[in-house]
XYZ file of C-alpha atoms in Angstrom:
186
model
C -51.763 21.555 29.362
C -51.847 23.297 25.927
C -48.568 21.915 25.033
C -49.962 18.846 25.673
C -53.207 18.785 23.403
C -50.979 20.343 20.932
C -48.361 17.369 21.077
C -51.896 14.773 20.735
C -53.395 16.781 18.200
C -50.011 17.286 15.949
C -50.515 13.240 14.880
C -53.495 13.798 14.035
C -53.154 16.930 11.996
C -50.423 14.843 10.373
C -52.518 12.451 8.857
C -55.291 14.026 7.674
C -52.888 15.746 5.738
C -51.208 12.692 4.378
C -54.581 11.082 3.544
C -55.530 13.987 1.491
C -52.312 13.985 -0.455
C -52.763 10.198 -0.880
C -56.205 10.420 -2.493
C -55.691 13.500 -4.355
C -52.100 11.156 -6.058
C -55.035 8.050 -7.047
C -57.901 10.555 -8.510
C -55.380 11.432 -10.952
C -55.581 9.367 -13.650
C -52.576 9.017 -15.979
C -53.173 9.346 -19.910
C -53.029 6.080 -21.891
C -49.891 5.547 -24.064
C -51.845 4.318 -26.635
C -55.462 4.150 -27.558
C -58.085 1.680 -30.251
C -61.527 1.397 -30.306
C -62.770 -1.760 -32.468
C -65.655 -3.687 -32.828
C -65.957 -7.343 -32.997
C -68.756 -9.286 -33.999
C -70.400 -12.431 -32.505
C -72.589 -15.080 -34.444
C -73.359 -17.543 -32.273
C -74.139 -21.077 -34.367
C -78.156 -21.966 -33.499
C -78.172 -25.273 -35.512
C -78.914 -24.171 -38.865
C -76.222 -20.992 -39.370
C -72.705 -22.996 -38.982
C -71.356 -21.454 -42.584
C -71.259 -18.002 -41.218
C -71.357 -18.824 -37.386
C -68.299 -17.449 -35.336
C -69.112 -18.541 -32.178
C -70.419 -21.569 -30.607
C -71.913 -23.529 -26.888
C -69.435 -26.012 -25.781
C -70.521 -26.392 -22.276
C -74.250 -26.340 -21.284
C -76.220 -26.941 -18.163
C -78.214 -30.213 -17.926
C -81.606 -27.975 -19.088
C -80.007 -26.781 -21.540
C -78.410 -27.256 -25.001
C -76.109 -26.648 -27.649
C -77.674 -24.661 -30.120
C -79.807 -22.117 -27.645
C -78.998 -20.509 -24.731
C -80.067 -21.607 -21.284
C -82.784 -20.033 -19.872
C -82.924 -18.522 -17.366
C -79.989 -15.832 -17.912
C -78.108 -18.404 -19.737
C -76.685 -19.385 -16.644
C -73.979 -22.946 -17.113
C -73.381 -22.000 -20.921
C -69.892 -21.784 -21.953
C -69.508 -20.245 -25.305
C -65.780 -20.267 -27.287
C -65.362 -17.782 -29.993
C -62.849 -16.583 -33.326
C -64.969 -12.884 -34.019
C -63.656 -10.728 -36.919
C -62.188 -7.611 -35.625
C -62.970 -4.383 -37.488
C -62.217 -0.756 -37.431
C -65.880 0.419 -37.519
C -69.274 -1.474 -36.963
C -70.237 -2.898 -40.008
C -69.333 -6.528 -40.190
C -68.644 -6.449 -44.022
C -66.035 -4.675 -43.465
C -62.389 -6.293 -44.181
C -61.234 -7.254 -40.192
C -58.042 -6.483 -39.269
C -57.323 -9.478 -36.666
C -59.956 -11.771 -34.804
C -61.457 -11.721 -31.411
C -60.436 -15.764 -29.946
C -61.475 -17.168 -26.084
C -64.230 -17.775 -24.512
C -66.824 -16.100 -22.326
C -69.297 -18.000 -19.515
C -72.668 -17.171 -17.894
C -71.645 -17.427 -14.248
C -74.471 -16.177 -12.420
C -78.107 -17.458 -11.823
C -79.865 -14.275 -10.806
C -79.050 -12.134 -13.585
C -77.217 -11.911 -17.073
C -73.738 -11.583 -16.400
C -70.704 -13.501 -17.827
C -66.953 -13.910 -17.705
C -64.835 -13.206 -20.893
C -61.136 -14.248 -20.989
C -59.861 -13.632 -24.760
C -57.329 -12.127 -27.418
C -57.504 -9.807 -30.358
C -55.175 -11.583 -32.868
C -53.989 -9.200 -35.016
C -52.888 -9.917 -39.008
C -53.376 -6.568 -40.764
C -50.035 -4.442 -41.873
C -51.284 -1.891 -39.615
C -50.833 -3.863 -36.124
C -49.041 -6.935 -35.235
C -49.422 -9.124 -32.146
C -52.155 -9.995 -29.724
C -53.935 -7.488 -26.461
C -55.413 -10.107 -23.954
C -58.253 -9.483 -21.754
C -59.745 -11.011 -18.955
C -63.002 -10.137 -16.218
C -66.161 -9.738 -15.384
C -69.093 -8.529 -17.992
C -72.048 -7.041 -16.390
C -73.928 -7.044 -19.699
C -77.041 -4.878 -18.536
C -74.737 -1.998 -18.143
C -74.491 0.297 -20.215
C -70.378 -0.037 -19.977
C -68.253 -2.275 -18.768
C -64.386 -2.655 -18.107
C -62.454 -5.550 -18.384
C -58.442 -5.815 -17.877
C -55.632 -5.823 -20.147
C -53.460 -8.311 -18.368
C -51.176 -8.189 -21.451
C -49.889 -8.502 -25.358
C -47.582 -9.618 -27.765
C -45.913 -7.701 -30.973
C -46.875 -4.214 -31.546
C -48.512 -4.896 -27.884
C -45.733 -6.566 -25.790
C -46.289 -6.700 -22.109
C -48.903 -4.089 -22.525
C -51.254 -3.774 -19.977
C -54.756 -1.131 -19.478
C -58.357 -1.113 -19.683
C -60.901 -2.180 -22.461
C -64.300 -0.584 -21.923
C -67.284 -2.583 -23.399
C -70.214 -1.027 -24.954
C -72.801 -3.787 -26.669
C -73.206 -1.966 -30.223
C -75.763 -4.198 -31.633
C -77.941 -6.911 -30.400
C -80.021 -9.895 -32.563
C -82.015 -11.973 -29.912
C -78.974 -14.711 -29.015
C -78.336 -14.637 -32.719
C -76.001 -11.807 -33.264
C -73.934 -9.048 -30.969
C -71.350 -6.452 -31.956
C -69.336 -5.045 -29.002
C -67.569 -1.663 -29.271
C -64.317 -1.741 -27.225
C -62.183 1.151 -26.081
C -58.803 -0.224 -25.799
C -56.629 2.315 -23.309
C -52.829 1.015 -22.699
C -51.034 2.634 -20.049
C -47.801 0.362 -20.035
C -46.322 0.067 -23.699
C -43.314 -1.356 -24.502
């Protein structure tokens, strides 16, 4: 009888084991391989601003429009972008590639968008292009988005940009802080 509950229980000691070994593998995170935080910089054009604009509506929802937001959460809008890249937050600063794609307010209930876009590099420091793609939960604080790959200096490269909103100028004006980590470089 003992040799019995011992032979049921043995299965079962067996995998509680494994499943500890298995979680305690994924909470360990590897280190990146290579690490940038930038900044890019967002003027979105409002009908009167299309000298220094760098971003613009293409797509709008039937209440809406091309030169402000839709209202409510600016949900149907489909804004394209080529942001100047920099290595700290003030715009004036001389970029060192541009920020090119698109991001869209998919959701009715709150402000949320998709981004899918590049950092184009031209500066003798870094060559190439990091693309992203995901989800943007703008009323957090942070936000991740995929690196689902790269070019040059970034080929095949693949991680995790976290988002921070820097700066914010009603629908005029945003500067996003983002913490490039690579964990596969080529």
């Amino acid at each position: 009888m003992a040799a019995t509950k011992l032979i049921l229980a043995l299965p079962l000691f067996l995998l509680v084991c494994s499943s500890n070994i298995a979680s305690s593998k994924n909470s360990r995170r590897p280190k990146p391989c290579r690490r940038l935080v930038l900044y890019f910089h967002d003027i979105i054009y409002n009908g009167k601003n299309a000298k220094n604009a760098t971003s613009a509506i293409v797509g709008s929802p039937p209440w809406g429009n091309k030169t402000n937001l839709a209202i409510p959460n600016r949900f149907g809008d489909v804004v394209i972008f080529d942001d100047p890249i920099t290595l700290d937050s003030d715009l004036r600063s001389t970029p060192i590639g541009r920020a090119q794609g698109l991001y869209l307010y998919d959701k009715k209930e709150i402000l949320t968008a998709w981004f899918g876009f590049s950092f184009v590099f031209n500066s003798t420091q870094l060559k190439g292009t990091i693309n992203f793609a995901g989800a943007d939960d703008i009323m957090k604080t942070t936000r991740d988005l995929s690196v689902v790959g790269g070019t040059g200096d970034f080929f095949m490269t693949r991680g995790i940009a976290t988002l921070m909103t820097d700066a914010y100028e009603d629908d005029r004006y945003f500067r996003l802080r983002v913490d490039v980590q690579l964990y596969e470089c080529f």
